[in-house]
Short mmCIF file of C-alpha atoms and ligand atoms in Angstrom, two decimals:
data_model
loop_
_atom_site.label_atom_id
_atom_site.label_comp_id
_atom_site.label_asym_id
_atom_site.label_seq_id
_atom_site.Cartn_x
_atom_site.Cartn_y
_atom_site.Cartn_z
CA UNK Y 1 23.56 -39.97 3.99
CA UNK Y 2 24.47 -41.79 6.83
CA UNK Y 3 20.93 -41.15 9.27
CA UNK Y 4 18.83 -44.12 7.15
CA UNK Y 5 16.29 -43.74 10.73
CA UNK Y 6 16.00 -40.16 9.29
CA UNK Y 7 14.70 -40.92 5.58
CA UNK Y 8 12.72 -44.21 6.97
CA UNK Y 9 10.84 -41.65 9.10
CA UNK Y 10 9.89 -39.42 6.15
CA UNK Y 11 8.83 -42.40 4.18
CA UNK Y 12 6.41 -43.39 7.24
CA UNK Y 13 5.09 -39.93 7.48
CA UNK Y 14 4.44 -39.69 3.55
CA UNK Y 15 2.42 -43.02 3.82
CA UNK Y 16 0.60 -42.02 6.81
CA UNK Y 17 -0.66 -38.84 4.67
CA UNK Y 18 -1.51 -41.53 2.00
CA UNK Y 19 -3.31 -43.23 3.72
CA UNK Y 20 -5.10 -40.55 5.85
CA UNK Y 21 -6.38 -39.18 2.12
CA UNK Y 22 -4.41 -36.08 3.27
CA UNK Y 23 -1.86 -36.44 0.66
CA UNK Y 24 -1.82 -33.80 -2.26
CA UNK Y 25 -0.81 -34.68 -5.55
CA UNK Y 26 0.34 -32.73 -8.03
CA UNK Y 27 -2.19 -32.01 -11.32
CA UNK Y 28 -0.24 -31.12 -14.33
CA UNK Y 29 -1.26 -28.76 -16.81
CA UNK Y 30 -0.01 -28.98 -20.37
CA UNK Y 31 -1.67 -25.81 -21.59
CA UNK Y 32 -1.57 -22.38 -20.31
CA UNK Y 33 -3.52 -21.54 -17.61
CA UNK Y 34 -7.56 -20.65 -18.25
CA UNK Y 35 -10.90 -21.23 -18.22
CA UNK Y 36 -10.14 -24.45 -20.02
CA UNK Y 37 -6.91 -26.12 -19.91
CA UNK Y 38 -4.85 -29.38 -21.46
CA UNK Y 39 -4.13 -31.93 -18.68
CA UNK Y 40 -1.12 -34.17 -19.29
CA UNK Y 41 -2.97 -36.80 -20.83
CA UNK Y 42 -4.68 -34.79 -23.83
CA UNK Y 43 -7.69 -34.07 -21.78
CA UNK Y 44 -9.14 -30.55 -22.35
CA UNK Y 45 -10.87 -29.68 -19.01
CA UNK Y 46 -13.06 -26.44 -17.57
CA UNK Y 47 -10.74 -25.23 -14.95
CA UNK Y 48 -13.01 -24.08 -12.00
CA UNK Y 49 -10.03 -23.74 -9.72
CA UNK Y 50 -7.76 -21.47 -10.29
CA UNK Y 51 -7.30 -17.83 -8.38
CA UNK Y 52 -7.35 -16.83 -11.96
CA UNK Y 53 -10.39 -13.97 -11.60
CA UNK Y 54 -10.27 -11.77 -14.09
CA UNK Y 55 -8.83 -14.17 -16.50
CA UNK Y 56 -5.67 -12.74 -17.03
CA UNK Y 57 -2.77 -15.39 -16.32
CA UNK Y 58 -2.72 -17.07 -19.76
CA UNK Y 59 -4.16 -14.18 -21.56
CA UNK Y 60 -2.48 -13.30 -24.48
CA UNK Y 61 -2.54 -8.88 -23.42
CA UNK Y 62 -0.92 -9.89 -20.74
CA UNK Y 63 1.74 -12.13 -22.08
CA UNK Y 64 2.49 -9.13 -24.22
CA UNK Y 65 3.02 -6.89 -21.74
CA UNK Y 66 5.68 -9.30 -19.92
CA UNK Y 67 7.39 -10.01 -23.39
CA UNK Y 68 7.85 -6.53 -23.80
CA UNK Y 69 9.04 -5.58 -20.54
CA UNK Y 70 10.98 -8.95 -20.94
CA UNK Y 71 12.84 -7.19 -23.90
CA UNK Y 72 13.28 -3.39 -22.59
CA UNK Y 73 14.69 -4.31 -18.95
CA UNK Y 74 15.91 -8.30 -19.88
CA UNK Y 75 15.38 -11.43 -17.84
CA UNK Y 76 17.03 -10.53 -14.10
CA UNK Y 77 18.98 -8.52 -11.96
CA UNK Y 78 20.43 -10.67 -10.05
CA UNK Y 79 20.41 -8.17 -6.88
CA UNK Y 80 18.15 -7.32 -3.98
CA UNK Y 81 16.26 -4.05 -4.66
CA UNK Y 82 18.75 -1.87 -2.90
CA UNK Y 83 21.83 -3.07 -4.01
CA UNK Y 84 21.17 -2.48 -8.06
CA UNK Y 85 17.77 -4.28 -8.30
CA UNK Y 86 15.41 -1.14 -8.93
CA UNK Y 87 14.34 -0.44 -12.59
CA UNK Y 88 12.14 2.71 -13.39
CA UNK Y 89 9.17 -0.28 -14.20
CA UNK Y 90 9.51 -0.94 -10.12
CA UNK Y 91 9.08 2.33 -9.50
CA UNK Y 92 6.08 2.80 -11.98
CA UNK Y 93 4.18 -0.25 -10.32
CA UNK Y 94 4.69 0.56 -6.80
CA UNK Y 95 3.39 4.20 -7.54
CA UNK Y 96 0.54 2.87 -10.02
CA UNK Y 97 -0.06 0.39 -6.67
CA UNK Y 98 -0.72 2.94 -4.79
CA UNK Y 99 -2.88 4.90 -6.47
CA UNK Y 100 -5.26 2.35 -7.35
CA UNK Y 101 -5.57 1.09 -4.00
CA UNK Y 102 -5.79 5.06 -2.59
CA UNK Y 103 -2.46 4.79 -0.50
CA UNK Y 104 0.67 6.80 0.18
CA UNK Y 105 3.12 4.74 -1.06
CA UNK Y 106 3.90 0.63 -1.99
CA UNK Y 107 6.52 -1.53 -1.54
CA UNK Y 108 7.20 -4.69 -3.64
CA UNK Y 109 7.87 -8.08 -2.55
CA UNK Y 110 8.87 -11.85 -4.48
CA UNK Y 111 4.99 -13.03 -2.91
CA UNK Y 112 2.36 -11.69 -0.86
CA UNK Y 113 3.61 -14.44 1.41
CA UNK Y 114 7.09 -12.35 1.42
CA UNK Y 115 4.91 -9.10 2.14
CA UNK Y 116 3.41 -10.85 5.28
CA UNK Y 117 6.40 -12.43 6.45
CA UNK Y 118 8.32 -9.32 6.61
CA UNK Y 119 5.56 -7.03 7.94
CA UNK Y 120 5.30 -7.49 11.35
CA UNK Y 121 9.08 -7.38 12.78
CA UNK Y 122 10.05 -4.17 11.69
CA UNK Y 123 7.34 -2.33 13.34
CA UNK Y 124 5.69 -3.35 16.02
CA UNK Y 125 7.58 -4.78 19.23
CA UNK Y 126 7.24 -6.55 22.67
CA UNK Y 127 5.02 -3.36 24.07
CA UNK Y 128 2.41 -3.84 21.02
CA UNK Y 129 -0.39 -5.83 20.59
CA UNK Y 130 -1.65 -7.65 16.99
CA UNK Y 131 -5.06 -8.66 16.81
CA UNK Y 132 -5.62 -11.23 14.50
CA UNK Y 133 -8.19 -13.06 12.89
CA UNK Y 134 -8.42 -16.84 13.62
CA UNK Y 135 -8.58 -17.71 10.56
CA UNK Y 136 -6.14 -15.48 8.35
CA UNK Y 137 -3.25 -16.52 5.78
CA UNK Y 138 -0.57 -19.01 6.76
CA UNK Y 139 1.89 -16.20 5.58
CA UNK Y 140 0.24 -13.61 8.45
CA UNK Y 141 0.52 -16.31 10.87
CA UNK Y 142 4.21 -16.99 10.22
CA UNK Y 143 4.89 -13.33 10.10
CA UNK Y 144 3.38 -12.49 13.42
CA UNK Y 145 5.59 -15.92 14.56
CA UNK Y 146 8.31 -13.81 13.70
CA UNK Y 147 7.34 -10.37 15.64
CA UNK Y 148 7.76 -10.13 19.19
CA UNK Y 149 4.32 -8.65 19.94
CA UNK Y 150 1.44 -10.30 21.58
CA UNK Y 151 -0.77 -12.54 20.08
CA UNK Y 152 -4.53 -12.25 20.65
CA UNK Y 153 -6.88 -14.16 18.27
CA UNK Y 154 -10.44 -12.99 17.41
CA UNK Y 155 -12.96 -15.58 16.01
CA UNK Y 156 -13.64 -15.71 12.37
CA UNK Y 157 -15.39 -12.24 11.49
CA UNK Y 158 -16.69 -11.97 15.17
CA UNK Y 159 -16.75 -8.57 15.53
CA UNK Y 160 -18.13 -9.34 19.37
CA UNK Y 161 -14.89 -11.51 19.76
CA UNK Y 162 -12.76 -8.59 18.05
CA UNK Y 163 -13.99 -6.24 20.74
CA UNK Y 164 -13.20 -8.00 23.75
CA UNK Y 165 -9.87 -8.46 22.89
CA UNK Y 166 -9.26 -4.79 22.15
CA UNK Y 167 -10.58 -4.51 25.55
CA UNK Y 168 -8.03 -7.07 27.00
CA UNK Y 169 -4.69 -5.51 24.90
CA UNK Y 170 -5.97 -2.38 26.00
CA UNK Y 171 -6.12 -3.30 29.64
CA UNK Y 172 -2.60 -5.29 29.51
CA UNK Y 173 -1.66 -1.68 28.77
CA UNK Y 174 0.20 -2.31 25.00
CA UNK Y 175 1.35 0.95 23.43
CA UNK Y 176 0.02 -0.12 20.05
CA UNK Y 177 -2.40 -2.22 18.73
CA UNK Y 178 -3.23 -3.29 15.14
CA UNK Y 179 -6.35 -5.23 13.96
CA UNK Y 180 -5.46 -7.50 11.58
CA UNK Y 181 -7.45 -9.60 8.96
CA UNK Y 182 -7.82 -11.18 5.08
CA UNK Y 183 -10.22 -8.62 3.09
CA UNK Y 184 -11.73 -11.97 2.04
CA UNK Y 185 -11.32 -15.58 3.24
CA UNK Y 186 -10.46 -18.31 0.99
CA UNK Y 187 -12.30 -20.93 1.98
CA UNK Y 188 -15.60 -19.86 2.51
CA UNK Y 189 -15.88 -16.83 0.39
CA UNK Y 190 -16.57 -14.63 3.55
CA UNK Y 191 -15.71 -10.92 3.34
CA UNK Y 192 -14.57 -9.34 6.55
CA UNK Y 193 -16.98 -6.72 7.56
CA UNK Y 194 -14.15 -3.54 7.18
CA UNK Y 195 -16.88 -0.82 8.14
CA UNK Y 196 -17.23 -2.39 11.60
CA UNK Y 197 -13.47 -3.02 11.94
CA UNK Y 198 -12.62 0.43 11.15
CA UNK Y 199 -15.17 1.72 14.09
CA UNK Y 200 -13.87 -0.81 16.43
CA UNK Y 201 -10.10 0.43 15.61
CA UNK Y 202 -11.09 4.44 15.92
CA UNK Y 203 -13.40 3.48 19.19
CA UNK Y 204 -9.94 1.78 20.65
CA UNK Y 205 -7.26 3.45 19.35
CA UNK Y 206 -6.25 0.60 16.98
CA UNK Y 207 -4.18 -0.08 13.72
CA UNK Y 208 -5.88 -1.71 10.66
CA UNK Y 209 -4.63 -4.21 7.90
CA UNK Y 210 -6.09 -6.13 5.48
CA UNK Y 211 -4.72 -8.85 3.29
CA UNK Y 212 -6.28 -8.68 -0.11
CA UNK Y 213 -5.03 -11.75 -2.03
CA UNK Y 214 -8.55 -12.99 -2.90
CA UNK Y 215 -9.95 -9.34 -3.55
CA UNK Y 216 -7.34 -6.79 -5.16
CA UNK Y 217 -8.36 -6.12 -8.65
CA UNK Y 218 -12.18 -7.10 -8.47
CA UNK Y 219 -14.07 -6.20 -4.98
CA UNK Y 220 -15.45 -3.00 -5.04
CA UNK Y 221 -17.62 -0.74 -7.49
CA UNK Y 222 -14.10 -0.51 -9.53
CA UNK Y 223 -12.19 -3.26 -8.45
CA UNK Y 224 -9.75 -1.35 -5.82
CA UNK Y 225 -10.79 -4.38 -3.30
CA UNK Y 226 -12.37 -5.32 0.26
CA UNK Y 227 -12.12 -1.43 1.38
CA UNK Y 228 -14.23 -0.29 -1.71
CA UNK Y 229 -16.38 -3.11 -1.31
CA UNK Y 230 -16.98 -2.01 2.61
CA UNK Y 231 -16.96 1.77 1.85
CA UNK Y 232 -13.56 2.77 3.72
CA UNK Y 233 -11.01 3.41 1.05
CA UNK Y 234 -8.08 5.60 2.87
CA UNK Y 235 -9.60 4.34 6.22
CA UNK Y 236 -6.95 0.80 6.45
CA UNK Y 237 -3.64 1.63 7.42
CA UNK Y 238 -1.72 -1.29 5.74
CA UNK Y 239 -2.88 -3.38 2.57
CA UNK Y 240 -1.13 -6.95 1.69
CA UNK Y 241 -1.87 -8.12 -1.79
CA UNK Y 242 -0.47 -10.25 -4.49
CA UNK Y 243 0.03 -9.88 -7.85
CA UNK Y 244 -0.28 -13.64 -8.22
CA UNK Y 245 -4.30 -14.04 -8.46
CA UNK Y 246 -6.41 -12.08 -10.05
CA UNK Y 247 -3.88 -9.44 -11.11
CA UNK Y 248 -2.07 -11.16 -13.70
CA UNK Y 249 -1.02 -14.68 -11.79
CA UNK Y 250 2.69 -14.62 -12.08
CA UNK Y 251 3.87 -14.21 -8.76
CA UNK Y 252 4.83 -11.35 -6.55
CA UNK Y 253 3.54 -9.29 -3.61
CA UNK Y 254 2.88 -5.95 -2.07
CA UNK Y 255 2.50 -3.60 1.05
CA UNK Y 256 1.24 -0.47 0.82
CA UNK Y 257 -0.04 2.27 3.41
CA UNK Y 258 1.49 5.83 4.89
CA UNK Y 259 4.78 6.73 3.39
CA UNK Y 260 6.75 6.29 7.03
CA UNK Y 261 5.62 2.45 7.32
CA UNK Y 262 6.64 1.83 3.65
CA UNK Y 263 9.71 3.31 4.28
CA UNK Y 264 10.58 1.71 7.74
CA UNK Y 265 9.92 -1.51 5.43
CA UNK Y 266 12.16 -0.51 2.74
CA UNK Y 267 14.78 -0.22 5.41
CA UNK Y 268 14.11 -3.23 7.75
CA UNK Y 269 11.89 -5.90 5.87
CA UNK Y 270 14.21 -8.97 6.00
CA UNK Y 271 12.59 -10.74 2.66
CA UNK Y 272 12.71 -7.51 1.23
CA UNK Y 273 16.15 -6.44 2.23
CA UNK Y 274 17.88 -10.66 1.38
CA UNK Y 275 15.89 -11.44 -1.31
CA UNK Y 276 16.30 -10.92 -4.89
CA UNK Y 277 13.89 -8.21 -6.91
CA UNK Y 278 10.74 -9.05 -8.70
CA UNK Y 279 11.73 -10.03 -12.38
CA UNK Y 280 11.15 -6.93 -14.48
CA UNK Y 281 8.80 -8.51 -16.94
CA UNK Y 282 6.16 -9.25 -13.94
CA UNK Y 283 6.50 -5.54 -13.07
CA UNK Y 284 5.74 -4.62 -16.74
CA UNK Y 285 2.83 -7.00 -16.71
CA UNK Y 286 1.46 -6.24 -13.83
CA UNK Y 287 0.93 -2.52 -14.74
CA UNK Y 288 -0.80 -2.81 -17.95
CA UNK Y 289 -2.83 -5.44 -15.88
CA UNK Y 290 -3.66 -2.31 -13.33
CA UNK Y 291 -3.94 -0.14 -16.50
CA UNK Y 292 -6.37 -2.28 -18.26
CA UNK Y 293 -8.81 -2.46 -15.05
CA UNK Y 294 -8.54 0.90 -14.37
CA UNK Y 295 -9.94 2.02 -17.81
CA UNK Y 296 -12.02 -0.55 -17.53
CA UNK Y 297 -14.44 -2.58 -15.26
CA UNK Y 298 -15.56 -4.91 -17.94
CA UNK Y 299 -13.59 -7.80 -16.64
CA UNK Y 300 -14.82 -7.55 -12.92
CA UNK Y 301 -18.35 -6.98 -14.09
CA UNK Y 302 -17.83 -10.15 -16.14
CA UNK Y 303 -16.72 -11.90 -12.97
CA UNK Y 304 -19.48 -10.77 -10.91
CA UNK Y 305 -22.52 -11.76 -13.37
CA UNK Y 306 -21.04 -15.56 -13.98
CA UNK Y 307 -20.45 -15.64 -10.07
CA UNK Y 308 -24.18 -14.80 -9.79
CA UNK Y 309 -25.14 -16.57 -12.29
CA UNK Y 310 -23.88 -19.93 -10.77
CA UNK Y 311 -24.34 -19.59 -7.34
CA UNK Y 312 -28.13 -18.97 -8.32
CA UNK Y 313 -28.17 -22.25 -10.87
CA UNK Y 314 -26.31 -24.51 -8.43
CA UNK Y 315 -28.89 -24.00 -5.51
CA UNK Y 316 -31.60 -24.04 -8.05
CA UNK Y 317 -30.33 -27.96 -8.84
CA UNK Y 318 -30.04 -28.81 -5.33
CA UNK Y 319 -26.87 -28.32 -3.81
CA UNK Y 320 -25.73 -26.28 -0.85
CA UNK Y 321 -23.32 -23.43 -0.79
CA UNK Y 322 -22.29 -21.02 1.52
CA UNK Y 323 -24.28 -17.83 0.72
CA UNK Y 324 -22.40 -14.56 -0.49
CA UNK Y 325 -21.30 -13.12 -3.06
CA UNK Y 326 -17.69 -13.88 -3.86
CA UNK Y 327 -16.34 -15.96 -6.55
CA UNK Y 328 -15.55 -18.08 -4.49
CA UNK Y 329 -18.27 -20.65 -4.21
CA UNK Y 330 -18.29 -23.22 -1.53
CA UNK Y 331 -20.69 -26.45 -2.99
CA UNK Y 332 -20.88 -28.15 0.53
CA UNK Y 333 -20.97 -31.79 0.45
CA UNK Y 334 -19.65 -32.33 4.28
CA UNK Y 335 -18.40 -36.13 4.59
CA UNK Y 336 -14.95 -36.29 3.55
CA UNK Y 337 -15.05 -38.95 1.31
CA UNK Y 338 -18.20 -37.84 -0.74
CA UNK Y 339 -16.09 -34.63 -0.75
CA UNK Y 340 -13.19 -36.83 -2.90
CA UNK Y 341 -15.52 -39.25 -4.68
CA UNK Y 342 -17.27 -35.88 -5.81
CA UNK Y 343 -14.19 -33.99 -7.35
CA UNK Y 344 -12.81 -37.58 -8.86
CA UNK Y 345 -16.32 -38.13 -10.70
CA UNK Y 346 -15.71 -34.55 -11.82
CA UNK Y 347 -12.63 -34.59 -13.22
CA UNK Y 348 -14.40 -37.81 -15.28
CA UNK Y 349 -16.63 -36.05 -16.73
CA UNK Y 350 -14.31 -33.03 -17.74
CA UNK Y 351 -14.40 -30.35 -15.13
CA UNK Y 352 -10.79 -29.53 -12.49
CA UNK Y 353 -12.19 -28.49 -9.28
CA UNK Y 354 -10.51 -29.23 -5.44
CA UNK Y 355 -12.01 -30.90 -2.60
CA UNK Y 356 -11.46 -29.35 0.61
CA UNK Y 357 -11.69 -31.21 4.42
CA UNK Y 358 -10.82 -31.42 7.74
CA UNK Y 359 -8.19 -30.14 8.92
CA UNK Y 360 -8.29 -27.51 6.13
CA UNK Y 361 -11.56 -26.82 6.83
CA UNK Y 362 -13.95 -28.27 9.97
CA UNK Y 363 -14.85 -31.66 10.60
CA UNK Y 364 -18.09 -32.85 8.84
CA UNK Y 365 -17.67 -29.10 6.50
CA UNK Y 366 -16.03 -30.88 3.23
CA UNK Y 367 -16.37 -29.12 0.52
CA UNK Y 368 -15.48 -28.59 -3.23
CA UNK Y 369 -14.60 -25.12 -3.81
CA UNK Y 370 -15.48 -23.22 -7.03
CA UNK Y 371 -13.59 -20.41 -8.01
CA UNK Y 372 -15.37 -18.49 -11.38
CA UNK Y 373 -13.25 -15.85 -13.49
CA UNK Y 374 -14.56 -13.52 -16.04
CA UNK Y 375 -13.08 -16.12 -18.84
CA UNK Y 376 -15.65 -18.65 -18.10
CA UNK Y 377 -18.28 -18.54 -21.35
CA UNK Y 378 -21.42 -19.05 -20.32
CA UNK Y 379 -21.80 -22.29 -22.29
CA UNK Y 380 -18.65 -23.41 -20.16
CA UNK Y 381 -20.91 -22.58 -16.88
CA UNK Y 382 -23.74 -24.40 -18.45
CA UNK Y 383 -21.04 -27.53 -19.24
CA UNK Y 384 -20.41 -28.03 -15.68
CA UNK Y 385 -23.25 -26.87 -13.98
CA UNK Y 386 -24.72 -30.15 -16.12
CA UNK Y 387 -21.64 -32.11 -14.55
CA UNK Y 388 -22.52 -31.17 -11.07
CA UNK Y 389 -26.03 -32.16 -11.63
CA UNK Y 390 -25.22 -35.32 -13.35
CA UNK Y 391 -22.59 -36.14 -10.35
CA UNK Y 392 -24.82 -34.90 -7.83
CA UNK Y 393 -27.42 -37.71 -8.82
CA UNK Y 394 -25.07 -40.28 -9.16
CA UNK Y 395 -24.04 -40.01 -5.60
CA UNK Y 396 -27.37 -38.84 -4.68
CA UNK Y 397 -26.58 -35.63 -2.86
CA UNK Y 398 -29.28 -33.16 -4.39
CA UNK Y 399 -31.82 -31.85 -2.08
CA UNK Y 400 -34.82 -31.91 -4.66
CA UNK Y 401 -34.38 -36.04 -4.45
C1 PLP H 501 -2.51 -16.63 -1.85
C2 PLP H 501 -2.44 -15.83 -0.61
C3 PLP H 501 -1.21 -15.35 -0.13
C4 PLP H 501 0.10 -15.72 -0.76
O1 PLP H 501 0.28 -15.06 -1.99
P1 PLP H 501 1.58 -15.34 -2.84
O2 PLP H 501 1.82 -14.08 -3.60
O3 PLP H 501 1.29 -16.51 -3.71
O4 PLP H 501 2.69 -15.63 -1.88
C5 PLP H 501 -1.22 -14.54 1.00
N1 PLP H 501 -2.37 -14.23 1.63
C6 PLP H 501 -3.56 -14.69 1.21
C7 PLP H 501 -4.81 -14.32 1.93
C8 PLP H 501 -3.63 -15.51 0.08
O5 PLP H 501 -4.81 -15.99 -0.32
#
């Protein structure tokens, strides 16, 4: 406690943030998670920003499922999975993983952001090449960080970009390479174009993986994710998920692919290998979550007719969104502060949504972003489509005006 220069410095920083408008505070929920929520202050408000898709963090099945698990294999195991941490529910999800997503074989991890972190180092090296995306997951960038192979960066879904450096890690002469991108990007709602990547990678020799955090569980015909959606299930080499979105919300992560990477990762993944299991009662949620949508596709067909039901009624007012098809809806409003004025003025009149800007997303490209879930009624999309309209004229941003 004696470097006061140190703590003054942090202070400075913190106000700097503060006064940038790049500060992000906390909003605290009183309620459990859902279409609608309680805020602190007694406020019920339509939540239109959680990764909750299919609605099932806060659903009561689900609950359920954890408080039963909860009671068969109790609260913790205090031990990393090889040690004493592996129950038989572990072993149930990881196989159930794998089957739903058409792999060999799955390996659990505390977050997907644990699953990307401790990807890269144990198999690829100094003679390898990874091919990444420019604008992937933190959690891939800090993972290749920690891998010794070289870095070449492909812009966003530029499957031009993509080529020429396969062309270049070819050339430099690296042993292997591995293309590597999110099945769908956060921001924008963008879905990588798999069928192309998968071409590129047979035409040059390459590696695939795909990070399917905003996709696992509802993309595709039956939910299996970005590789249904694209038509190349068993074509991706390595999947990344998390079980802390659409497939129940709790927390945890997963890699899956051939049975000799999962393996090599069962023996050499450092968050895997120092850091304790995944609590039983997520694994016991988190497979009747994957049985549930595998009987079932009610919930992602839910999903995908509100999703198309707002995009088409928010253009129809007079707002701009990125097109697509994803749940993720980008409402564009592109100055910064009519980006903040705009989510403020929402939260007024009843609706929690985020506003994104530079440097999370371009300069002049602000942005709330709209995530829907097969929870939202109808009559809740009708609620704040009238809020966005309502807000929309009050800071007159509509394009009909
Ligand atoms: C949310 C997210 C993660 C991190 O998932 P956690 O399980 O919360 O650590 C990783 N990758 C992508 C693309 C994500 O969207």
């Amino acid at each position: 406690m004696s470097d006061q220069a140190f703590y003054s410095g942090l202070q400075s920083k913190l106000e700097t943030l503060r006064s940038d408008g790049l500060f992000k505070p906390e909003r605290v929920i009183a309620s459990r998670q859902g279409s609608e929520v309680v805020s602190q202050d007694g406020r019920t408000l339509i939540n239109m920003c959680a990764n909750n898709y299919l609605g099932l963090s806060g659903d009561e099945q689900t609950s359920q499922a954890a408080a039963a698990a909860l009671e068969k294999y109790g609260y913790g195991l205090s031990s990393v999975r090889f040690i004493c941490g592996t129950q038989t529910v572990h072993k149930e999800l990881e196989q159930k993983l794998s089957e739903f997503l058409g792999t060999e074989d799955t390996i659990l991890y505390a977050a997907a952001f644990d699953a990307n972190g401790g990807v890269f180092e144990p198999l690829f090296d100094e003679n390898d090449a990874i091919i990444s995306d420019a604008l992937n997951h933190a959690s891939i960038i800090d993972g290749v960080r920690l891998c010794k192979a070289a870095r070449y960066r492909y812009a966003n879904n530029d499957m031009a970009d993509l080529e020429k450096q396969l062309v270049a890690a070819t050339e430099a002469g690296k042993r292997h390479k591995i293309i590597v991108t999110d099945g769908v990007f956060s921001m924008d709602g963008t879905i990588a174009q798999l069928d192309k990547i998968v071409e590129l990678a047979e035409k040059y020799g390459a590696l695939t993986m795909i990070d399917e955090s905003h996709a696992s569980g509802f993309m595709g015909k039956t939910g299996r994710g970005t590789h249904e959606h694209c038509g190349v299930i068993g074509k991706i080499d390595i999947i990344t998920g998390t079980l802390g979105k659409a497939l129940g919300g709790a927390m945890g992560g997963f890699t899956s692919g051939r049975k000799e990477v999962i393996e090599t990762l069962r023996q050499k993944s450092r968050p895997y290998l120092f850091s304790n299991t995944l609590a039983p009662m997520i694994a016991g949620a988190s497979l009747a979550v994957l049985d549930r949508i595998s009987k079932s596709t009610e919930l992602r067909d839910r999903l995908h007719e509100n999703t198309a039901y707002f995009r088409k009624e928010i253009e129809r007012i007079g707002f701009t969104i990125k097109p697509g098809t994803h749940p993720v809806v980008p409402v564009m409003l592109f100055e910064a502060p009519i980006a903040q004025k705009f989510a403020a003025r929402m939260f007024e009149l009843g609706v929690l949504l985020s506003g994104f800007f530079y440097p999370v997303v371009p300069m002049g490209q602000a942005r709330v972003r709209v995530q829907l879930s097969a929870a939202h009624t109808r009559e809740q999309l009708d609620t704040v489509l009238k809020a966005f309209e309502q807000a929309g004229k009050e800071l007159g941003i509509l394009k009909n005006n």
